[in-house]
Amino acid sequence: MQRISSNMTLAYKIFFPTFWYVFMGLLTIYIVFADPETTPLFNTIQAKAIFVALFLLFAFIIYRSFVILLRMELDATGIYLSNYFKTYRYKMEDIETITTSRFLFFKVLRIKMKEKTSLGRSFKVLYKEVYWEEALQSFPILQQKTS
């Protein structure tokens, strides 16, 4: 089996969001329920509402950017996508398109399936360029699907 995902996928998918949600969530709860005399910076309802709104905004951004990432491996029979709790196998023929993109220093594969699957119709995978180039050479069907 050939891994495509970057080693940092686990950190970006599990560790970073968990720590951020826990620590910023606790800070948000503290700010909302703290006595105004102990937190003079956040003593108005508007300041508390802005902090809660920013927490929710960044929680949504982190979810849409990192939590949806999957781990991807390939072999001759198909692709294996994992959310680190369950692994799903799909045939290469079921892939409609594969698109590569860059966002800042992230390299992301967007895999779109022909039909809806257990994980949805499209997936995002944080990939390592060396692994992806090897996969394209090993599996010619991937070159046909890549745009």
mmCIF file with all atom_site columns, C-alpha atoms in Angstrom:
data_model
loop_
_atom_site.group_PDB
_atom_site.id
_atom_site.type_symbol
_atom_site.label_atom_id
_atom_site.label_alt_id
_atom_site.label_comp_id
_atom_site.label_asym_id
_atom_site.label_entity_id
_atom_site.label_seq_id
_atom_site.pdbx_PDB_ins_code
_atom_site.Cartn_x
_atom_site.Cartn_y
_atom_site.Cartn_z
_atom_site.occupancy
_atom_site.B_iso_or_equiv
_atom_site.pdbx_formal_charge
_atom_site.auth_seq_id
_atom_site.auth_comp_id
_atom_site.auth_asym_id
_atom_site.auth_atom_id
_atom_site.pdbx_PDB_model_num
ATOM 1   C CA . MET A 1 1   ? 0.000   0.000  0.000   1.00 0.00 ? 1   MET A CA 1
ATOM 2   C CA . GLN A 1 2   ? 1.283   3.442  -0.924  1.00 0.00 ? 2   GLN A CA 1
ATOM 3   C CA . ARG A 1 3   ? 0.570   6.431  1.317   1.00 0.00 ? 3   ARG A CA 1
ATOM 4   C CA . ILE A 1 4   ? -0.321  9.747  -0.317  1.00 0.00 ? 4   ILE A CA 1
ATOM 5   C CA . SER A 1 5   ? -1.204  11.831 2.729   1.00 0.00 ? 5   SER A CA 1
ATOM 6   C CA . SER A 1 6   ? 1.255   14.089 4.443   1.00 0.00 ? 6   SER A CA 1
ATOM 7   C CA . ASN A 1 7   ? 2.510   13.166 7.898   1.00 0.00 ? 7   ASN A CA 1
ATOM 8   C CA . MET A 1 8   ? 0.990   16.406 9.181   1.00 0.00 ? 8   MET A CA 1
ATOM 9   C CA . THR A 1 9   ? -2.560  15.306 8.358   1.00 0.00 ? 9   THR A CA 1
ATOM 10  C CA . LEU A 1 10  ? -2.987  13.772 11.810  1.00 0.00 ? 10  LEU A CA 1
ATOM 11  C CA . ALA A 1 11  ? -1.796  16.934 13.531  1.00 0.00 ? 11  ALA A CA 1
ATOM 12  C CA . TYR A 1 12  ? -3.972  19.227 11.426  1.00 0.00 ? 12  TYR A CA 1
ATOM 13  C CA . LYS A 1 13  ? -7.058  17.007 11.599  1.00 0.00 ? 13  LYS A CA 1
ATOM 14  C CA . ILE A 1 14  ? -7.010  15.827 15.216  1.00 0.00 ? 14  ILE A CA 1
ATOM 15  C CA . PHE A 1 15  ? -4.519  17.628 17.460  1.00 0.00 ? 15  PHE A CA 1
ATOM 16  C CA . PHE A 1 16  ? -4.729  21.254 16.330  1.00 0.00 ? 16  PHE A CA 1
ATOM 17  C CA . PRO A 1 17  ? -8.568  21.481 16.269  1.00 0.00 ? 17  PRO A CA 1
ATOM 18  C CA . THR A 1 18  ? -8.908  19.611 19.573  1.00 0.00 ? 18  THR A CA 1
ATOM 19  C CA . PHE A 1 19  ? -6.490  21.891 21.387  1.00 0.00 ? 19  PHE A CA 1
ATOM 20  C CA . TRP A 1 20  ? -7.940  25.006 19.814  1.00 0.00 ? 20  TRP A CA 1
ATOM 21  C CA . TYR A 1 21  ? -11.573 24.077 20.578  1.00 0.00 ? 21  TYR A CA 1
ATOM 22  C CA . VAL A 1 22  ? -10.755 23.114 24.163  1.00 0.00 ? 22  VAL A CA 1
ATOM 23  C CA . PHE A 1 23  ? -8.546  26.041 25.142  1.00 0.00 ? 23  PHE A CA 1
ATOM 24  C CA . MET A 1 24  ? -10.372 28.757 23.230  1.00 0.00 ? 24  MET A CA 1
ATOM 25  C CA . GLY A 1 25  ? -13.715 27.264 24.233  1.00 0.00 ? 25  GLY A CA 1
ATOM 26  C CA . LEU A 1 26  ? -12.747 27.373 27.900  1.00 0.00 ? 26  LEU A CA 1
ATOM 27  C CA . LEU A 1 27  ? -11.475 30.928 27.503  1.00 0.00 ? 27  LEU A CA 1
ATOM 28  C CA . THR A 1 28  ? -14.751 31.907 25.833  1.00 0.00 ? 28  THR A CA 1
ATOM 29  C CA . ILE A 1 29  ? -16.795 30.331 28.623  1.00 0.00 ? 29  ILE A CA 1
ATOM 30  C CA . TYR A 1 30  ? -14.643 32.101 31.210  1.00 0.00 ? 30  TYR A CA 1
ATOM 31  C CA . ILE A 1 31  ? -15.058 35.471 29.495  1.00 0.00 ? 31  ILE A CA 1
ATOM 32  C CA . VAL A 1 32  ? -18.822 35.066 29.124  1.00 0.00 ? 32  VAL A CA 1
ATOM 33  C CA . PHE A 1 33  ? -19.457 33.990 32.714  1.00 0.00 ? 33  PHE A CA 1
ATOM 34  C CA . ALA A 1 34  ? -16.684 35.878 34.556  1.00 0.00 ? 34  ALA A CA 1
ATOM 35  C CA . ASP A 1 35  ? -17.376 38.709 36.924  1.00 0.00 ? 35  ASP A CA 1
ATOM 36  C CA . PRO A 1 36  ? -16.944 42.070 35.114  1.00 0.00 ? 36  PRO A CA 1
ATOM 37  C CA . GLU A 1 37  ? -14.657 43.287 37.882  1.00 0.00 ? 37  GLU A CA 1
ATOM 38  C CA . THR A 1 38  ? -12.157 40.444 37.329  1.00 0.00 ? 38  THR A CA 1
ATOM 39  C CA . THR A 1 39  ? -12.042 40.889 33.541  1.00 0.00 ? 39  THR A CA 1
ATOM 40  C CA . PRO A 1 40  ? -12.221 44.634 32.862  1.00 0.00 ? 40  PRO A CA 1
ATOM 41  C CA . LEU A 1 41  ? -11.374 44.162 29.186  1.00 0.00 ? 41  LEU A CA 1
ATOM 42  C CA . PHE A 1 42  ? -14.535 42.118 28.575  1.00 0.00 ? 42  PHE A CA 1
ATOM 43  C CA . ASN A 1 43  ? -16.974 43.759 30.964  1.00 0.00 ? 43  ASN A CA 1
ATOM 44  C CA . THR A 1 44  ? -19.556 44.831 28.359  1.00 0.00 ? 44  THR A CA 1
ATOM 45  C CA . ILE A 1 45  ? -22.050 42.546 26.703  1.00 0.00 ? 45  ILE A CA 1
ATOM 46  C CA . GLN A 1 46  ? -20.872 43.750 23.280  1.00 0.00 ? 46  GLN A CA 1
ATOM 47  C CA . ALA A 1 47  ? -17.261 42.702 23.969  1.00 0.00 ? 47  ALA A CA 1
ATOM 48  C CA . LYS A 1 48  ? -18.440 39.282 25.151  1.00 0.00 ? 48  LYS A CA 1
ATOM 49  C CA . ALA A 1 49  ? -20.659 38.891 22.082  1.00 0.00 ? 49  ALA A CA 1
ATOM 50  C CA . ILE A 1 50  ? -17.787 39.821 19.766  1.00 0.00 ? 50  ILE A CA 1
ATOM 51  C CA . PHE A 1 51  ? -15.496 37.286 21.464  1.00 0.00 ? 51  PHE A CA 1
ATOM 52  C CA . VAL A 1 52  ? -18.143 34.545 21.161  1.00 0.00 ? 52  VAL A CA 1
ATOM 53  C CA . ALA A 1 53  ? -18.737 35.456 17.505  1.00 0.00 ? 53  ALA A CA 1
ATOM 54  C CA . LEU A 1 54  ? -15.004 35.309 16.770  1.00 0.00 ? 54  LEU A CA 1
ATOM 55  C CA . PHE A 1 55  ? -14.736 31.946 18.523  1.00 0.00 ? 55  PHE A CA 1
ATOM 56  C CA . LEU A 1 56  ? -17.620 30.553 16.431  1.00 0.00 ? 56  LEU A CA 1
ATOM 57  C CA . LEU A 1 57  ? -16.186 32.021 13.222  1.00 0.00 ? 57  LEU A CA 1
ATOM 58  C CA . PHE A 1 58  ? -12.756 30.494 13.778  1.00 0.00 ? 58  PHE A CA 1
ATOM 59  C CA . ALA A 1 59  ? -14.309 27.194 14.891  1.00 0.00 ? 59  ALA A CA 1
ATOM 60  C CA . PHE A 1 60  ? -16.172 27.075 11.558  1.00 0.00 ? 60  PHE A CA 1
ATOM 61  C CA . ILE A 1 61  ? -13.022 27.972 9.594   1.00 0.00 ? 61  ILE A CA 1
ATOM 62  C CA . ILE A 1 62  ? -10.990 25.295 11.383  1.00 0.00 ? 62  ILE A CA 1
ATOM 63  C CA . TYR A 1 63  ? -13.707 22.718 10.767  1.00 0.00 ? 63  TYR A CA 1
ATOM 64  C CA . ARG A 1 64  ? -13.969 23.545 7.050   1.00 0.00 ? 64  ARG A CA 1
ATOM 65  C CA . SER A 1 65  ? -10.179 23.656 6.626   1.00 0.00 ? 65  SER A CA 1
ATOM 66  C CA . PHE A 1 66  ? -8.739  20.940 8.836   1.00 0.00 ? 66  PHE A CA 1
ATOM 67  C CA . VAL A 1 67  ? -11.303 18.597 10.388  1.00 0.00 ? 67  VAL A CA 1
ATOM 68  C CA . ILE A 1 68  ? -12.578 17.422 6.992   1.00 0.00 ? 68  ILE A CA 1
ATOM 69  C CA . LEU A 1 69  ? -9.127  16.234 5.852   1.00 0.00 ? 69  LEU A CA 1
ATOM 70  C CA . LEU A 1 70  ? -8.725  12.504 5.220   1.00 0.00 ? 70  LEU A CA 1
ATOM 71  C CA . ARG A 1 71  ? -5.770  10.139 5.086   1.00 0.00 ? 71  ARG A CA 1
ATOM 72  C CA . MET A 1 72  ? -5.301  8.473  1.683   1.00 0.00 ? 72  MET A CA 1
ATOM 73  C CA . GLU A 1 73  ? -3.487  5.310  0.646   1.00 0.00 ? 73  GLU A CA 1
ATOM 74  C CA . LEU A 1 74  ? -3.446  3.497  -2.695  1.00 0.00 ? 74  LEU A CA 1
ATOM 75  C CA . ASP A 1 75  ? -2.898  0.012  -3.972  1.00 0.00 ? 75  ASP A CA 1
ATOM 76  C CA . ALA A 1 76  ? -3.666  -1.831 -7.196  1.00 0.00 ? 76  ALA A CA 1
ATOM 77  C CA . THR A 1 77  ? -7.266  -2.536 -6.167  1.00 0.00 ? 77  THR A CA 1
ATOM 78  C CA . GLY A 1 78  ? -8.313  0.977  -5.160  1.00 0.00 ? 78  GLY A CA 1
ATOM 79  C CA . ILE A 1 79  ? -7.976  3.908  -2.820  1.00 0.00 ? 79  ILE A CA 1
ATOM 80  C CA . TYR A 1 80  ? -8.308  3.785  0.946   1.00 0.00 ? 80  TYR A CA 1
ATOM 81  C CA . LEU A 1 81  ? -9.618  6.870  2.709   1.00 0.00 ? 81  LEU A CA 1
ATOM 82  C CA . SER A 1 82  ? -9.509  7.118  6.471   1.00 0.00 ? 82  SER A CA 1
ATOM 83  C CA . ASN A 1 83  ? -10.810 9.611  8.991   1.00 0.00 ? 83  ASN A CA 1
ATOM 84  C CA . TYR A 1 84  ? -8.487  7.960  11.563  1.00 0.00 ? 84  TYR A CA 1
ATOM 85  C CA . PHE A 1 85  ? -11.415 6.091  13.092  1.00 0.00 ? 85  PHE A CA 1
ATOM 86  C CA . LYS A 1 86  ? -12.644 4.127  10.083  1.00 0.00 ? 86  LYS A CA 1
ATOM 87  C CA . THR A 1 87  ? -11.105 3.268  6.732   1.00 0.00 ? 87  THR A CA 1
ATOM 88  C CA . TYR A 1 88  ? -13.144 3.074  3.530   1.00 0.00 ? 88  TYR A CA 1
ATOM 89  C CA . ARG A 1 89  ? -12.075 1.405  0.279   1.00 0.00 ? 89  ARG A CA 1
ATOM 90  C CA . TYR A 1 90  ? -13.189 2.680  -3.100  1.00 0.00 ? 90  TYR A CA 1
ATOM 91  C CA . LYS A 1 91  ? -12.406 1.476  -6.611  1.00 0.00 ? 91  LYS A CA 1
ATOM 92  C CA . MET A 1 92  ? -10.315 3.733  -8.826  1.00 0.00 ? 92  MET A CA 1
ATOM 93  C CA . GLU A 1 93  ? -13.044 3.563  -11.456 1.00 0.00 ? 93  GLU A CA 1
ATOM 94  C CA . ASP A 1 94  ? -15.464 5.276  -9.039  1.00 0.00 ? 94  ASP A CA 1
ATOM 95  C CA . ILE A 1 95  ? -13.368 8.458  -9.041  1.00 0.00 ? 95  ILE A CA 1
ATOM 96  C CA . GLU A 1 96  ? -14.741 11.194 -11.286 1.00 0.00 ? 96  GLU A CA 1
ATOM 97  C CA . THR A 1 97  ? -11.947 13.782 -10.975 1.00 0.00 ? 97  THR A CA 1
ATOM 98  C CA . ILE A 1 98  ? -8.911  14.589 -8.867  1.00 0.00 ? 98  ILE A CA 1
ATOM 99  C CA . THR A 1 99  ? -7.864  18.210 -8.564  1.00 0.00 ? 99  THR A CA 1
ATOM 100 C CA . THR A 1 100 ? -4.646  19.444 -6.996  1.00 0.00 ? 100 THR A CA 1
ATOM 101 C CA . SER A 1 101 ? -4.403  22.878 -5.431  1.00 0.00 ? 101 SER A CA 1
ATOM 102 C CA . ARG A 1 102 ? -2.237  24.927 -3.125  1.00 0.00 ? 102 ARG A CA 1
ATOM 103 C CA . PHE A 1 103 ? -3.336  27.140 -0.268  1.00 0.00 ? 103 PHE A CA 1
ATOM 104 C CA . LEU A 1 104 ? -0.476  28.940 1.468   1.00 0.00 ? 104 LEU A CA 1
ATOM 105 C CA . PHE A 1 105 ? 1.914   26.084 2.263   1.00 0.00 ? 105 PHE A CA 1
ATOM 106 C CA . PHE A 1 106 ? -0.741  23.337 2.063   1.00 0.00 ? 106 PHE A CA 1
ATOM 107 C CA . LYS A 1 107 ? -1.033  21.017 -0.931  1.00 0.00 ? 107 LYS A CA 1
ATOM 108 C CA . VAL A 1 108 ? -4.544  19.612 -1.195  1.00 0.00 ? 108 VAL A CA 1
ATOM 109 C CA . LEU A 1 109 ? -6.076  16.909 -3.384  1.00 0.00 ? 109 LEU A CA 1
ATOM 110 C CA . ARG A 1 110 ? -9.788  17.224 -3.969  1.00 0.00 ? 110 ARG A CA 1
ATOM 111 C CA . ILE A 1 111 ? -11.251 13.881 -4.973  1.00 0.00 ? 111 ILE A CA 1
ATOM 112 C CA . LYS A 1 112 ? -14.722 13.890 -6.482  1.00 0.00 ? 112 LYS A CA 1
ATOM 113 C CA . MET A 1 113 ? -16.545 10.576 -6.782  1.00 0.00 ? 113 MET A CA 1
ATOM 114 C CA . LYS A 1 114 ? -19.088 9.622  -9.436  1.00 0.00 ? 114 LYS A CA 1
ATOM 115 C CA . GLU A 1 115 ? -21.717 8.808  -6.814  1.00 0.00 ? 115 GLU A CA 1
ATOM 116 C CA . LYS A 1 116 ? -22.257 9.616  -3.149  1.00 0.00 ? 116 LYS A CA 1
ATOM 117 C CA . THR A 1 117 ? -20.278 7.392  -0.767  1.00 0.00 ? 117 THR A CA 1
ATOM 118 C CA . SER A 1 118 ? -20.183 6.803  2.981   1.00 0.00 ? 118 SER A CA 1
ATOM 119 C CA . LEU A 1 119 ? -17.876 9.810  3.389   1.00 0.00 ? 119 LEU A CA 1
ATOM 120 C CA . GLY A 1 120 ? -19.747 12.026 0.933   1.00 0.00 ? 120 GLY A CA 1
ATOM 121 C CA . ARG A 1 121 ? -19.208 12.838 -2.724  1.00 0.00 ? 121 ARG A CA 1
ATOM 122 C CA . SER A 1 122 ? -15.982 14.798 -2.448  1.00 0.00 ? 122 SER A CA 1
ATOM 123 C CA . PHE A 1 123 ? -12.951 14.511 -0.173  1.00 0.00 ? 123 PHE A CA 1
ATOM 124 C CA . LYS A 1 124 ? -9.963  16.645 0.672   1.00 0.00 ? 124 LYS A CA 1
ATOM 125 C CA . VAL A 1 125 ? -6.570  15.122 1.316   1.00 0.00 ? 125 VAL A CA 1
ATOM 126 C CA . LEU A 1 126 ? -3.454  16.943 2.454   1.00 0.00 ? 126 LEU A CA 1
ATOM 127 C CA . TYR A 1 127 ? -0.800  15.293 0.300   1.00 0.00 ? 127 TYR A CA 1
ATOM 128 C CA . LYS A 1 128 ? 2.966   15.118 0.057   1.00 0.00 ? 128 LYS A CA 1
ATOM 129 C CA . GLU A 1 129 ? 4.148   15.969 -3.438  1.00 0.00 ? 129 GLU A CA 1
ATOM 130 C CA . VAL A 1 130 ? 6.772   13.197 -3.631  1.00 0.00 ? 130 VAL A CA 1
ATOM 131 C CA . TYR A 1 131 ? 4.195   10.549 -2.713  1.00 0.00 ? 131 TYR A CA 1
ATOM 132 C CA . TRP A 1 132 ? 1.695   11.917 -5.224  1.00 0.00 ? 132 TRP A CA 1
ATOM 133 C CA . GLU A 1 133 ? 4.238   11.923 -8.081  1.00 0.00 ? 133 GLU A CA 1
ATOM 134 C CA . GLU A 1 134 ? 5.142   8.299  -7.298  1.00 0.00 ? 134 GLU A CA 1
ATOM 135 C CA . ALA A 1 135 ? 1.457   7.370  -7.304  1.00 0.00 ? 135 ALA A CA 1
ATOM 136 C CA . LEU A 1 136 ? 0.888   9.022  -10.682 1.00 0.00 ? 136 LEU A CA 1
ATOM 137 C CA . GLN A 1 137 ? 3.738   6.961  -12.140 1.00 0.00 ? 137 GLN A CA 1
ATOM 138 C CA . SER A 1 138 ? 2.569   3.729  -10.471 1.00 0.00 ? 138 SER A CA 1
ATOM 139 C CA . PHE A 1 139 ? -1.126  4.072  -11.315 1.00 0.00 ? 139 PHE A CA 1
ATOM 140 C CA . PRO A 1 140 ? -1.788  5.455  -14.833 1.00 0.00 ? 140 PRO A CA 1
ATOM 141 C CA . ILE A 1 141 ? -5.538  5.603  -14.175 1.00 0.00 ? 141 ILE A CA 1
ATOM 142 C CA . LEU A 1 142 ? -4.872  8.449  -11.729 1.00 0.00 ? 142 LEU A CA 1
ATOM 143 C CA . GLN A 1 143 ? -3.288  10.525 -14.487 1.00 0.00 ? 143 GLN A CA 1
ATOM 144 C CA . GLN A 1 144 ? -6.493  10.230 -16.518 1.00 0.00 ? 144 GLN A CA 1
ATOM 145 C CA . LYS A 1 145 ? -8.582  11.422 -13.554 1.00 0.00 ? 145 LYS A CA 1
ATOM 146 C CA . THR A 1 146 ? -6.281  14.311 -12.569 1.00 0.00 ? 146 THR A CA 1
ATOM 147 C CA . SER A 1 147 ? -7.095  17.750 -13.897 1.00 0.00 ? 147 SER A CA 1
#
